[in-house]
Short mmCIF file of C-alpha atoms and ligand atoms in Angstrom, two decimals:
data_model
loop_
_atom_site.label_atom_id
_atom_site.label_comp_id
_atom_site.label_asym_id
_atom_site.label_seq_id
_atom_site.Cartn_x
_atom_site.Cartn_y
_atom_site.Cartn_z
CA MET A 191 183.42 86.43 60.99
CA THR A 192 183.66 87.23 57.29
CA LYS A 193 185.65 90.12 56.03
CA ASN A 194 182.47 91.70 54.80
CA LYS A 195 180.91 91.80 58.27
CA ILE A 196 184.04 93.28 59.83
CA GLY A 197 183.98 95.98 57.21
CA ARG A 198 180.29 96.77 57.88
CA ARG A 199 180.83 96.94 61.65
CA HIS A 200 183.74 99.26 61.17
CA LEU A 201 181.69 101.48 58.88
CA LEU A 202 178.76 101.72 61.35
CA GLY A 203 181.18 102.46 64.20
CA GLY A 204 182.71 105.22 62.16
CA LEU A 205 179.32 106.78 61.45
CA ALA A 206 178.35 106.70 65.12
CA THR A 207 181.58 108.45 66.07
CA GLY A 208 180.98 111.04 63.38
CA THR A 209 177.45 111.95 64.50
CA ALA A 210 178.50 111.98 68.17
CA ALA A 211 181.19 114.49 67.30
CA LEU A 212 178.50 116.75 65.79
CA GLY A 213 176.37 116.47 68.95
CA MET A 214 173.69 114.37 67.21
CA THR A 215 172.40 110.89 67.93
CA ALA A 216 172.54 108.40 65.08
CA ALA A 217 168.75 107.94 65.17
CA ALA A 218 167.80 111.60 64.80
CA PRO A 219 166.86 112.58 61.22
CA ALA A 220 168.68 115.56 59.78
CA TYR A 221 165.85 118.12 59.94
CA ALA A 222 166.07 121.54 58.39
CA LYS A 223 166.18 124.59 60.63
CA GLY A 224 163.06 126.58 61.53
CA THR A 225 160.75 123.82 62.68
CA ARG A 226 157.10 124.91 62.92
CA ARG A 227 155.42 123.09 65.81
CA LEU A 228 151.66 122.61 65.51
CA LYS A 229 149.12 121.00 67.84
CA MET A 230 146.49 118.57 66.54
CA VAL A 231 143.63 117.62 68.86
CA THR A 232 141.65 114.49 68.04
CA THR A 233 138.38 112.86 69.01
CA TRP A 234 140.04 109.42 69.32
CA ALA A 235 141.86 107.35 71.90
CA LYS A 236 145.65 107.30 71.44
CA ASN A 237 146.60 105.03 68.52
CA PHE A 238 143.14 103.45 68.37
CA PRO A 239 143.19 101.19 65.24
CA GLY A 240 142.47 103.21 62.10
CA LEU A 241 140.87 106.21 63.81
CA GLY A 242 143.73 107.08 66.16
CA THR A 243 146.55 105.88 63.92
CA ALA A 244 145.35 108.06 60.99
CA PRO A 245 146.35 111.40 62.60
CA GLU A 246 149.69 109.89 63.67
CA ASN A 247 150.32 108.78 60.07
CA ILE A 248 149.40 112.20 58.71
CA ALA A 249 151.76 113.92 61.16
CA LYS A 250 154.57 111.49 60.31
CA ARG A 251 154.15 112.00 56.56
CA VAL A 252 153.98 115.79 56.88
CA ARG A 253 157.13 115.75 59.05
CA GLU A 254 158.99 113.64 56.51
CA MET A 255 157.76 115.44 53.40
CA THR A 256 158.68 118.84 54.86
CA ASP A 257 162.05 117.54 56.12
CA GLY A 258 160.90 118.32 59.64
CA GLN A 259 159.80 121.90 58.97
CA ILE A 260 156.25 121.07 60.07
CA ASP A 261 156.14 119.05 63.29
CA ILE A 262 152.57 118.17 64.34
CA LYS A 263 152.04 116.90 67.88
CA ILE A 264 148.96 114.71 68.31
CA TYR A 265 146.71 114.98 71.38
CA ALA A 266 144.35 112.07 72.05
CA ALA A 267 140.74 112.64 73.13
CA GLY A 268 140.73 114.56 76.41
CA GLU A 269 144.47 115.26 76.53
CA LEU A 270 144.23 118.95 75.62
CA VAL A 271 140.46 119.42 75.25
CA SER A 272 137.46 117.09 75.50
CA PRO A 273 136.81 115.30 72.16
CA PHE A 274 133.71 117.24 71.12
CA ASP A 275 135.45 120.57 71.92
CA SER A 276 138.10 119.89 69.26
CA PHE A 277 136.31 122.01 66.66
CA ASP A 278 136.05 125.07 68.92
CA ALA A 279 139.68 124.62 69.96
CA VAL A 280 140.81 124.93 66.33
CA SER A 281 138.29 127.63 65.48
CA THR A 282 139.58 129.85 68.30
CA GLY A 283 143.26 128.91 67.92
CA THR A 284 143.72 126.94 71.18
CA ALA A 285 144.83 124.11 68.86
CA ASP A 286 146.03 124.37 65.25
CA LEU A 287 144.43 121.26 63.75
CA TYR A 288 141.80 118.64 64.59
CA ASN A 289 141.21 115.11 63.43
CA GLY A 290 137.66 113.87 63.96
CA ALA A 291 134.28 113.39 62.33
CA GLU A 292 132.39 116.40 60.97
CA TYR A 293 129.03 115.17 62.28
CA TYR A 294 130.32 115.74 65.80
CA TRP A 295 129.99 119.48 64.97
CA GLN A 296 126.34 119.27 63.90
CA GLY A 297 125.44 121.64 66.77
CA LYS A 298 127.30 124.36 64.78
CA SER A 299 125.49 123.55 61.53
CA THR A 300 123.36 120.59 60.43
CA ALA A 301 125.24 120.73 57.12
CA PHE A 302 128.35 119.20 58.75
CA ASN A 303 126.64 115.79 58.82
CA PHE A 304 126.93 115.41 55.05
CA PHE A 305 130.73 115.51 55.20
CA THR A 306 130.85 112.41 57.44
CA ALA A 307 127.78 110.32 56.67
CA VAL A 308 123.99 110.59 56.64
CA PRO A 309 121.44 107.75 56.87
CA PHE A 310 120.98 105.98 53.51
CA GLY A 311 123.67 108.28 52.14
CA MET A 312 126.91 107.58 50.31
CA THR A 313 129.41 104.75 50.27
CA ALA A 314 133.09 105.68 50.56
CA GLN A 315 133.53 105.81 46.76
CA GLU A 316 130.40 107.92 46.35
CA LEU A 317 131.46 110.35 49.09
CA THR A 318 134.89 110.82 47.54
CA ALA A 319 133.23 111.36 44.13
CA TRP A 320 131.03 114.11 45.59
CA ILE A 321 133.82 115.78 47.58
CA ASN A 322 136.33 115.75 44.72
CA PHE A 323 134.13 116.17 41.65
CA GLY A 324 130.54 116.94 42.65
CA GLY A 325 131.13 120.28 44.37
CA GLY A 326 131.39 118.85 47.90
CA GLN A 327 134.79 120.31 48.80
CA GLU A 328 133.77 123.82 47.69
CA LEU A 329 130.66 123.71 49.91
CA TRP A 330 132.73 122.29 52.78
CA ASP A 331 135.27 125.11 52.38
CA THR A 332 132.49 127.70 52.51
CA LEU A 333 130.95 126.12 55.61
CA SER A 334 134.23 125.65 57.51
CA ALA A 335 135.45 129.16 56.63
CA LYS A 336 132.56 130.56 58.69
CA PHE A 337 134.39 129.06 61.68
CA ASN A 338 137.88 130.05 60.49
CA ILE A 339 138.69 126.46 59.50
CA ARG A 340 139.69 124.55 56.34
CA ALA A 341 138.98 120.80 56.38
CA PHE A 342 139.85 117.77 54.25
CA GLN A 343 138.82 114.14 54.05
CA SER A 344 141.53 112.12 55.77
CA ALA A 345 140.07 108.66 56.54
CA ASN A 346 137.13 106.47 55.61
CA THR A 347 135.84 103.44 57.50
CA GLY A 348 133.83 102.01 54.59
CA VAL A 349 130.38 100.55 55.33
CA GLN A 350 129.82 100.39 59.07
CA MET A 351 127.82 97.85 61.06
CA GLY A 352 124.32 98.59 62.35
CA GLY A 353 125.43 98.21 65.94
CA TRP A 354 125.45 96.13 69.11
CA PHE A 355 122.22 95.27 70.90
CA ASN A 356 121.59 93.44 74.16
CA LYS A 357 118.43 91.88 72.67
CA GLU A 358 117.20 90.80 69.24
CA ILE A 359 115.59 93.47 67.10
CA ASN A 360 112.78 91.64 65.32
CA THR A 361 110.06 94.25 64.99
CA LEU A 362 109.79 98.03 65.01
CA ASP A 363 108.47 97.84 68.58
CA ASP A 364 111.89 96.62 69.70
CA PHE A 365 113.28 100.13 69.10
CA LYS A 366 110.78 101.74 71.47
CA GLY A 367 112.50 103.07 74.58
CA LEU A 368 115.85 101.64 73.50
CA LYS A 369 118.75 103.72 74.83
CA ILE A 370 121.22 103.72 71.95
CA ARG A 371 124.44 105.57 71.17
CA MET A 372 124.19 106.82 67.60
CA PRO A 373 125.68 110.19 66.58
CA GLY A 374 124.75 112.39 63.64
CA LEU A 375 121.40 112.23 61.84
CA GLY A 376 121.25 108.46 62.46
CA GLY A 377 120.42 109.36 66.06
CA GLU A 378 117.45 111.41 64.84
CA VAL A 379 116.23 108.42 62.81
CA MET A 380 116.38 106.31 65.96
CA ARG A 381 114.30 108.92 67.81
CA LYS A 382 111.63 108.75 65.08
CA LEU A 383 111.36 105.01 65.80
CA GLY A 384 110.89 105.75 69.50
CA ALA A 385 114.43 105.08 70.72
CA ALA A 386 116.34 107.41 73.06
CA ALA A 387 119.49 108.21 71.07
CA VAL A 388 122.60 109.80 72.54
CA SER A 389 125.91 110.87 71.01
CA LEU A 390 128.91 109.77 73.09
CA PRO A 391 132.60 109.95 72.18
CA GLY A 392 134.12 106.53 71.44
CA VAL A 393 136.02 106.37 74.73
CA GLU A 394 132.76 106.60 76.74
CA ILE A 395 130.80 103.86 74.96
CA PHE A 396 132.10 100.72 76.69
CA PRO A 397 131.60 101.99 80.27
CA SER A 398 128.11 103.23 79.32
CA MET A 399 127.17 99.81 77.92
CA LYS A 400 128.65 98.05 80.91
CA SER A 401 126.82 100.18 83.47
CA GLY A 402 123.52 99.84 81.58
CA ALA A 403 123.31 103.59 80.91
CA ILE A 404 122.73 102.55 77.28
CA ASP A 405 121.27 99.28 75.86
CA ALA A 406 122.76 99.46 72.39
CA THR A 407 125.47 101.23 70.46
CA GLU A 408 126.80 101.66 67.01
CA TRP A 409 130.54 102.31 66.72
CA VAL A 410 132.32 101.39 63.50
CA GLY A 411 132.80 97.84 62.20
CA PRO A 412 134.34 94.52 63.27
CA TRP A 413 137.99 95.68 63.41
CA ASN A 414 137.27 98.66 65.71
CA ASP A 415 134.41 97.00 67.59
CA LEU A 416 136.55 93.96 68.44
CA ALA A 417 139.27 96.29 69.78
CA SER A 418 136.62 98.09 71.87
CA GLY A 419 135.45 94.81 73.42
CA PHE A 420 131.74 95.31 72.75
CA TYR A 421 131.24 91.53 72.49
CA GLN A 422 131.65 91.51 76.30
CA VAL A 423 128.58 93.69 76.82
CA ALA A 424 126.19 92.76 73.97
CA ASP A 425 125.40 89.51 72.13
CA TYR A 426 123.72 90.73 68.94
CA TYR A 427 125.63 92.46 66.17
CA TYR A 428 123.41 93.90 63.44
CA CYS A 429 124.09 94.83 59.83
CA PRO A 430 124.02 96.90 57.72
CA GLY A 431 125.06 100.31 59.04
CA PHE A 432 122.24 102.15 57.26
CA HIS A 433 123.27 105.32 59.10
CA GLU A 434 126.94 105.30 58.02
CA PRO A 435 127.44 103.51 54.70
CA GLY A 436 130.90 105.08 54.23
CA ALA A 437 131.87 107.38 57.08
CA GLY A 438 134.41 110.01 56.07
CA LEU A 439 136.67 111.33 58.81
CA SER A 440 138.51 114.58 58.51
CA THR A 441 141.37 116.87 59.40
CA GLY A 442 140.66 120.55 59.95
CA ILE A 443 143.17 123.36 60.25
CA ASN A 444 142.78 126.88 61.63
CA LEU A 445 142.53 129.18 58.58
CA ASP A 446 145.13 131.65 59.90
CA ILE A 447 147.58 128.78 60.31
CA TRP A 448 146.67 127.48 56.84
CA ASP A 449 147.21 130.91 55.28
CA SER A 450 150.59 131.19 57.00
CA LEU A 451 151.87 127.98 55.38
CA THR A 452 153.82 128.09 52.12
CA LYS A 453 152.10 126.77 48.98
CA SER A 454 154.28 123.70 49.18
CA GLN A 455 153.44 123.06 52.84
CA GLN A 456 149.71 123.44 52.12
CA GLU A 457 149.94 120.94 49.29
CA ILE A 458 151.88 118.50 51.46
CA LEU A 459 149.21 118.63 54.17
CA ARG A 460 146.40 118.22 51.64
CA ILE A 461 148.09 115.26 49.96
CA ALA A 462 149.00 113.63 53.30
CA CYS A 463 145.27 113.71 54.18
CA GLN A 464 144.30 112.31 50.78
CA ALA A 465 146.84 109.49 51.09
CA GLU A 466 145.54 108.58 54.54
CA ASN A 467 141.96 108.58 53.26
CA GLU A 468 142.92 105.91 50.72
CA ARG A 469 145.10 103.97 53.16
CA THR A 470 142.50 103.75 55.92
CA PHE A 471 139.75 102.70 53.52
CA SER A 472 141.86 99.79 52.28
CA GLU A 473 142.93 98.86 55.82
CA TYR A 474 139.33 98.78 57.09
CA ASN A 475 138.27 96.62 54.18
CA TYR A 476 141.10 94.19 54.81
CA ARG A 477 140.94 93.96 58.59
CA ASN A 478 137.15 93.96 59.06
CA ALA A 479 136.87 90.57 57.39
CA ALA A 480 139.29 88.83 59.80
CA ALA A 481 137.88 90.64 62.84
CA LEU A 482 134.31 89.57 62.02
CA ALA A 483 135.45 85.94 61.86
CA THR A 484 137.12 86.33 65.28
CA LEU A 485 133.98 87.85 66.80
CA ILE A 486 131.86 84.95 65.54
CA THR A 487 134.16 82.02 66.24
CA ARG A 488 136.01 83.13 69.37
CA HIS A 489 133.44 85.34 71.08
CA ASN A 490 130.19 83.68 69.92
CA VAL A 491 128.75 86.93 68.66
CA GLN A 492 125.36 86.54 66.95
CA VAL A 493 125.37 88.44 63.65
CA ARG A 494 121.94 89.49 62.46
CA ARG A 495 120.58 91.50 59.55
CA PHE A 496 117.82 94.06 59.98
CA SER A 497 114.63 92.67 58.38
CA PRO A 498 113.26 94.21 55.15
CA GLU A 499 110.37 95.66 57.19
CA ILE A 500 112.84 97.38 59.55
CA MET A 501 114.99 98.61 56.65
CA ARG A 502 111.90 100.11 54.96
CA ALA A 503 110.96 101.94 58.16
CA LEU A 504 114.54 103.16 58.62
CA LYS A 505 114.60 104.43 55.02
CA LYS A 506 111.31 106.29 55.45
CA ALA A 507 112.43 107.85 58.75
CA SER A 508 115.78 108.75 57.14
CA ASP A 509 114.07 110.56 54.24
CA ASP A 510 112.02 112.54 56.76
CA VAL A 511 115.10 113.37 58.87
CA LEU A 512 117.07 114.55 55.80
CA ASN A 513 114.19 116.70 54.53
CA GLU A 514 113.74 118.24 57.97
CA ALA A 515 117.49 118.87 58.21
CA ALA A 516 117.46 120.59 54.80
CA ALA A 517 114.57 122.80 55.91
CA ARG A 518 116.52 124.10 58.93
CA ASP A 519 118.62 126.66 57.03
CA PRO A 520 119.32 127.63 53.40
CA PHE A 521 122.95 126.53 53.46
CA THR A 522 122.13 123.01 54.72
CA LYS A 523 119.50 122.82 51.96
CA LYS A 524 122.12 123.75 49.37
CA VAL A 525 124.51 121.08 50.70
CA TYR A 526 121.74 118.47 50.77
CA GLU A 527 120.73 119.23 47.18
CA SER A 528 124.32 118.97 45.95
CA PHE A 529 124.81 115.73 47.94
CA LYS A 530 121.56 114.27 46.64
CA ALA A 531 122.33 115.09 43.00
CA SER A 532 125.77 113.49 43.28
CA LEU A 533 124.37 110.42 45.06
CA GLU A 534 121.72 109.94 42.35
CA ASN A 535 124.41 110.28 39.71
CA SER A 536 126.55 107.63 41.44
CA MET A 537 123.57 105.33 41.97
CA ARG A 538 122.62 105.41 38.28
CA TRP A 539 126.11 104.32 37.34
CA GLY A 540 126.37 101.85 40.22
CA ALA A 541 123.18 100.12 39.10
CA GLN A 542 124.91 99.22 35.82
CA SER A 543 128.38 98.53 37.19
CA GLU A 544 129.24 97.59 40.78
CA GLU A 545 125.82 96.22 41.77
CA PRO A 546 125.36 93.73 38.88
CA TYR A 547 129.03 92.76 39.10
CA THR A 548 129.11 91.94 42.82
CA LEU A 549 125.73 90.20 42.62
CA SER A 550 126.71 88.04 39.66
CA ARG A 551 130.07 87.24 41.26
CA ARG A 552 128.18 85.53 44.09
CA GLU A 553 125.63 83.88 41.80
CA VAL A 554 127.84 82.28 39.15
CA1 LIG B 186 129.76 104.98 63.59
#
């Protein structure tokens, strides 16, 4: 044993003795006094890749950045309340925060859909542009405040897949009578094509596919869909996810709790959400590629692309669904108009930047 190692062992032993004398364990961080304990309910299974790890990461960062003054305990789907009751739980104060997808609250207001994803809507970059610079966050604040909530973007899956089907979808007739899980306004588009769309929490999809209660489902993309095992219950995996081209997930906090935080604590929570939004988006982009290869080579999944005829019909039905949604109430109309203006702005720029670049990268 070198002298150096003996010295290091001695030093560690000394530290352990010191903390034991103070009644602390060596592993426990030195947190400041006055810990505020908050409860966060989520719509996800415990530590599910990306979706379930995001709230854990946010809680960890907030704990560290506040030196332990804010300690958020995460409850997986169903642990404290059922997943779709998360919003009400935070609105009424049963829980302090939620982590989920805003379109799960569309029963409260159709406008919530726009803060997750709408059919033929925004990519992740476009959504962030609208939320941060196109007036999206201000509209979101107004909407959530009606329910005593403040919400922030805190994850993004990027472009999703079109879903898993137990048969090939070759013509529009193949949608007729199809029992498919598709939440948000995408479900309404499916209904226009004659499908029977349902919205199920993630944890209920696999058993529903297995029992035959549903014939098809969308979920997220290869990384999450591989983890969910959908290749065991469906052979055909369609792209693109016209209904969720960049699904934003969110963290909401009860407004009374928010108002009771110090300015510094509020900023820490906001920035922790923003950091996780960026981190998840990069993780999905990285891991989806490898997971898709695994699905194809190891599980013989058949990847298909919706035909141009089907995409045209989906686009037409989507336009109708969005216009009908906007006509439901003046606030949803206001959100839709703001969303649409920002999307058109992004598309004009995209047509001269990202689109020609990525196309030419493949061509040259
Ligand atoms: Ca989805």
